[in-house]
Short mmCIF file of C-alpha atoms in Angstrom, two decimals:
data_model
loop_
_atom_site.label_atom_id
_atom_site.label_comp_id
_atom_site.label_asym_id
_atom_site.label_seq_id
_atom_site.Cartn_x
_atom_site.Cartn_y
_atom_site.Cartn_z
CA GLU V 1 -0.11 0.34 0.55
CA ALA V 2 1.22 3.71 -0.90
CA GLN V 3 1.58 5.96 2.11
CA VAL V 4 3.64 7.47 4.56
CA THR V 5 4.39 6.60 8.00
CA GLN V 6 5.62 8.51 10.57
CA ASN V 7 6.62 7.38 14.11
CA PRO V 8 6.80 7.61 17.00
CA ARG V 9 2.39 8.91 16.99
CA TYR V 10 2.58 10.08 20.26
CA LEU V 11 5.84 11.74 22.29
CA ILE V 12 6.04 12.99 25.68
CA THR V 13 9.67 14.30 26.92
CA VAL V 14 10.90 17.28 28.68
CA THR V 15 12.26 19.71 27.16
CA GLY V 16 15.73 19.28 26.15
CA LYS V 17 15.65 16.50 25.81
CA LYS V 18 16.98 15.45 22.22
CA LEU V 19 13.90 13.60 19.32
CA THR V 20 13.78 12.16 16.30
CA VAL V 21 10.42 12.06 14.49
CA THR V 22 11.18 9.41 11.43
CA CYS V 23 9.31 9.99 7.84
CA SER V 24 9.18 6.87 5.17
CA GLN V 25 7.83 7.24 2.53
CA ASN V 26 7.37 3.98 0.26
CA MET V 27 6.24 5.49 -3.65
CA ASN V 28 9.35 7.51 -4.49
CA HIS V 29 8.45 10.15 -4.05
CA GLU V 30 11.34 13.13 -5.12
CA TYR V 31 9.78 15.89 -2.70
CA MET V 32 8.98 16.10 1.31
CA SER V 33 8.05 17.86 3.90
CA TRP V 34 7.19 18.47 7.39
CA TYR V 35 4.09 20.59 8.60
CA ARG V 36 3.15 21.11 12.16
CA GLN V 37 -0.26 22.38 13.04
CA ASP V 38 -1.51 24.35 16.16
CA PRO V 39 -4.95 25.84 16.67
CA GLY V 40 -5.86 29.14 15.03
CA LEU V 41 -2.67 28.32 12.80
CA GLY V 42 -3.08 25.84 9.76
CA LEU V 43 -0.32 23.93 8.59
CA ARG V 44 2.90 25.34 8.42
CA GLN V 45 5.80 23.79 7.16
CA ILE V 46 8.64 23.92 8.48
CA TYR V 47 11.39 21.90 6.13
CA TYR V 48 11.28 20.33 3.27
CA SER V 49 13.55 18.74 0.55
CA MET V 50 13.33 18.06 -2.81
CA ASN V 51 15.76 15.83 -3.19
CA VAL V 52 18.18 13.30 -1.63
CA GLU V 53 20.53 15.56 -0.13
CA VAL V 54 18.55 18.19 -1.35
CA THR V 55 17.27 20.30 1.83
CA ASP V 56 16.08 23.86 2.25
CA LYS V 57 13.66 25.79 5.20
CA GLY V 58 9.83 26.52 5.36
CA ASP V 59 8.41 30.15 6.58
CA VAL V 60 8.95 28.00 10.82
CA PRO V 61 12.65 26.06 10.58
CA GLU V 62 13.84 27.55 14.21
CA GLY V 63 14.66 25.22 16.56
CA TYR V 64 15.28 22.09 13.29
CA LYS V 65 16.80 20.20 11.70
CA VAL V 66 16.44 17.30 8.92
CA SER V 67 18.27 15.35 7.16
CA ARG V 68 17.84 12.66 3.85
CA LYS V 69 20.21 11.31 3.40
CA GLU V 70 18.07 8.97 1.52
CA LYS V 71 15.13 9.18 -0.98
CA ARG V 72 11.75 7.28 1.33
CA ASN V 73 13.41 8.97 4.58
CA PHE V 74 13.38 12.49 5.79
CA PRO V 75 13.98 12.22 9.25
CA LEU V 76 13.01 15.33 12.22
CA ILE V 77 14.70 16.21 14.40
CA LEU V 78 14.36 18.37 17.55
CA GLU V 79 17.76 18.85 19.23
CA SER V 80 16.68 20.54 22.52
CA PRO V 81 13.09 20.63 22.30
CA SER V 82 10.96 23.35 24.49
CA PRO V 83 7.42 24.05 25.18
CA ASN V 84 6.66 25.94 21.94
CA GLN V 85 7.41 22.98 20.42
CA THR V 86 4.47 21.24 21.10
CA SER V 87 2.02 20.40 18.59
CA LEU V 88 1.07 17.57 15.96
CA TYR V 89 3.59 17.38 12.75
CA PHE V 90 3.10 16.28 9.70
CA CYS V 91 5.30 14.90 7.31
CA ALA V 92 3.87 15.02 3.68
CA SER V 93 6.32 13.88 0.47
CA SER V 94 4.89 14.51 -3.65
CA PRO V 95 6.04 13.06 -6.57
CA GLY V 96 8.43 15.41 -8.44
CA THR V 97 10.99 17.69 -7.53
CA SER V 98 7.79 19.96 -7.03
CA GLY V 99 5.61 20.62 -3.95
CA TYR V 100 2.11 19.93 -6.20
CA GLU V 101 -0.28 17.28 -4.40
CA GLN V 102 2.13 16.43 -1.47
CA TYR V 103 0.32 12.70 0.53
CA PHE V 104 0.39 13.02 4.34
CA GLY V 105 0.95 11.09 7.14
CA PRO V 106 -0.73 10.56 10.49
CA GLY V 107 1.04 12.95 11.83
CA THR V 108 3.39 12.61 15.00
CA ARG V 109 0.98 14.15 18.17
CA LEU V 110 4.79 15.92 20.74
CA THR V 111 4.48 17.15 23.78
CA VAL V 112 7.27 18.55 25.19
CA THR V 113 6.74 19.80 29.35
CA GLY J 1 5.53 33.86 6.53
CA GLN J 2 2.61 33.69 4.26
CA GLN J 3 -0.71 32.69 4.46
CA LEU J 4 -3.74 32.30 2.37
CA ASN J 5 -7.04 33.44 3.90
CA GLN J 6 -9.67 30.62 3.75
CA SER J 7 -13.63 32.26 5.19
CA PRO J 8 -15.42 30.97 6.06
CA GLN J 9 -13.94 29.60 9.72
CA SER J 10 -16.51 27.25 10.72
CA MET J 11 -19.81 26.57 9.06
CA PHE J 12 -22.60 24.26 10.60
CA ILE J 13 -25.06 22.53 7.61
CA GLN J 14 -28.19 19.93 7.08
CA GLU J 15 -27.49 17.02 5.30
CA GLY J 16 -28.65 16.96 1.54
CA GLU J 17 -27.45 21.29 1.74
CA ASP J 18 -24.58 22.66 -0.56
CA VAL J 19 -20.95 24.63 1.00
CA SER J 20 -19.01 26.79 -0.40
CA MET J 21 -15.98 27.55 0.73
CA ASN J 22 -13.04 29.67 -0.71
CA CYS J 23 -9.54 30.78 -0.62
CA THR J 24 -7.67 34.27 -1.12
CA SER J 25 -4.44 35.59 -2.14
CA SER J 26 -3.05 38.60 -2.31
CA SER J 27 -0.47 36.69 -3.92
CA ILE J 28 -0.72 35.25 -6.77
CA PHE J 29 0.42 31.81 -7.22
CA ASN J 30 0.93 28.87 -10.07
CA THR J 31 -1.10 26.35 -8.35
CA TRP J 32 -3.88 25.65 -5.83
CA LEU J 33 -4.89 22.48 -3.45
CA TRP J 34 -7.79 21.63 -1.75
CA TYR J 35 -7.51 18.97 1.20
CA LYS J 36 -9.73 18.07 3.46
CA GLN J 37 -8.09 16.59 7.18
CA ASP J 38 -10.68 13.75 8.98
CA PRO J 39 -10.54 13.48 13.20
CA GLY J 40 -6.46 12.13 14.45
CA GLU J 41 -5.53 12.60 9.92
CA GLY J 42 -3.46 13.48 7.69
CA PRO J 43 -5.57 15.67 5.20
CA VAL J 44 -6.03 14.25 2.28
CA LEU J 45 -5.78 15.90 -1.14
CA LEU J 46 -8.88 16.66 -3.45
CA ILE J 47 -8.50 17.98 -5.93
CA ALA J 48 -5.81 19.83 -7.44
CA LEU J 49 -6.39 22.88 -10.43
CA TYR J 50 -3.09 24.05 -12.39
CA LYS J 51 -4.07 26.89 -14.35
CA ALA J 52 -6.38 30.02 -14.01
CA GLY J 53 -9.72 29.12 -14.78
CA GLU J 54 -9.82 26.48 -14.07
CA LEU J 55 -12.53 24.50 -13.30
CA THR J 56 -12.25 20.51 -12.22
CA SER J 57 -14.32 18.74 -10.58
CA ASN J 58 -14.88 15.70 -8.12
CA GLY J 59 -17.21 13.64 -7.15
CA ARG J 60 -20.67 16.69 -5.26
CA LEU J 61 -16.40 18.29 -5.31
CA THR J 62 -16.61 20.95 -8.05
CA ALA J 63 -12.87 24.22 -7.46
CA GLN J 64 -11.83 26.75 -9.81
CA PHE J 65 -8.79 28.12 -10.19
CA GLY J 66 -9.62 32.13 -9.50
CA ILE J 67 -8.51 33.67 -13.74
CA THR J 68 -7.11 36.20 -11.50
CA ARG J 69 -4.42 33.52 -9.57
CA LYS J 70 -5.67 34.74 -6.21
CA ASP J 71 -7.91 33.14 -5.73
CA SER J 72 -9.80 29.89 -5.91
CA PHE J 73 -13.36 28.15 -4.53
CA LEU J 74 -14.91 24.68 -3.85
CA ASN J 75 -17.89 24.02 -3.40
CA ILE J 76 -19.87 20.30 -1.76
CA SER J 77 -23.25 19.76 -2.69
CA ALA J 78 -25.75 18.16 -1.19
CA SER J 79 -23.33 17.28 1.83
CA ILE J 80 -23.82 13.84 4.07
CA PRO J 81 -22.39 13.29 7.24
CA SER J 82 -19.10 11.75 6.19
CA ASP J 83 -18.11 14.95 5.33
CA VAL J 84 -17.42 15.93 7.83
CA GLY J 85 -13.84 17.71 9.20
CA ILE J 86 -11.48 20.42 8.27
CA TYR J 87 -11.45 21.48 4.33
CA PHE J 88 -7.94 23.49 3.67
CA CYS J 89 -6.58 25.04 0.30
CA ALA J 90 -3.61 25.53 -0.30
CA GLY J 91 -1.02 27.09 -2.42
CA LEU J 92 2.67 26.38 -4.74
CA TRP J 93 4.43 29.48 -4.45
CA PRO J 94 5.64 31.03 -7.63
CA GLY J 95 8.56 32.16 -6.54
CA GLY J 96 10.73 28.51 -7.31
CA SER J 97 10.41 27.74 -3.30
CA GLU J 98 8.67 24.39 -3.94
CA LYS J 99 6.84 25.66 -0.94
CA LEU J 100 3.81 24.93 -0.31
CA VAL J 101 1.35 27.12 1.48
CA PHE J 102 -2.02 26.73 3.27
CA GLY J 103 -4.57 28.38 4.59
CA LYS J 104 -5.67 27.81 8.49
CA GLY J 105 -9.45 26.12 7.10
CA MET J 106 -12.77 25.50 7.30
CA LYS J 107 -14.29 23.20 9.39
CA LEU J 108 -17.34 21.75 8.69
CA THR J 109 -20.34 20.22 10.32
CA VAL J 110 -22.98 18.77 9.35
CA ASN J 111 -26.03 18.05 10.81
CA PRO J 112 -28.01 14.72 9.85
#
């Protein structure tokens, strides 16, 4: 089944403890992206990647890192999480090198205390 | 960051009614997309529009790419209870950065 998977789906952590949220897609998509969703703010793009080893900042990149060492995986790294990073995070992928027709994962709900 | 202005923010309708929502921007977009998000799930793509003036249907859904390239609308005809959810418009930023910009969403409630 063609899909975008994220792990973990739920995570509660403490301020400053490094964490990684994994994202994987099995559709051979070039483009991958991370978003956070907050009440009243909608979906905001954190980082995106048009291809392996090519990443760029979205609208809210501060406090996040990403890497794209292989096509199918695009992990999101929070080196030192803070409570304002408590949010619902979505990974998405898209065929081609542009952001057309993005397909979203099921989401990761992160709480930082 | 740039965001799209989506209206209305919420709607309560009776089953069988039609519903219309739109999205506007002060900037031109080359692609407009409409997504639906069910509770506890990621957004799912409903319709993609690539050309100014384009009108596209997907079952009971119809969407149009505004002729000025600064707006788009989505219509749902003969609503059913499973239409409940949050509907997002999104525009592909034309500056060559391949960024996708989202509206804040429209929450639809359908009363049976």
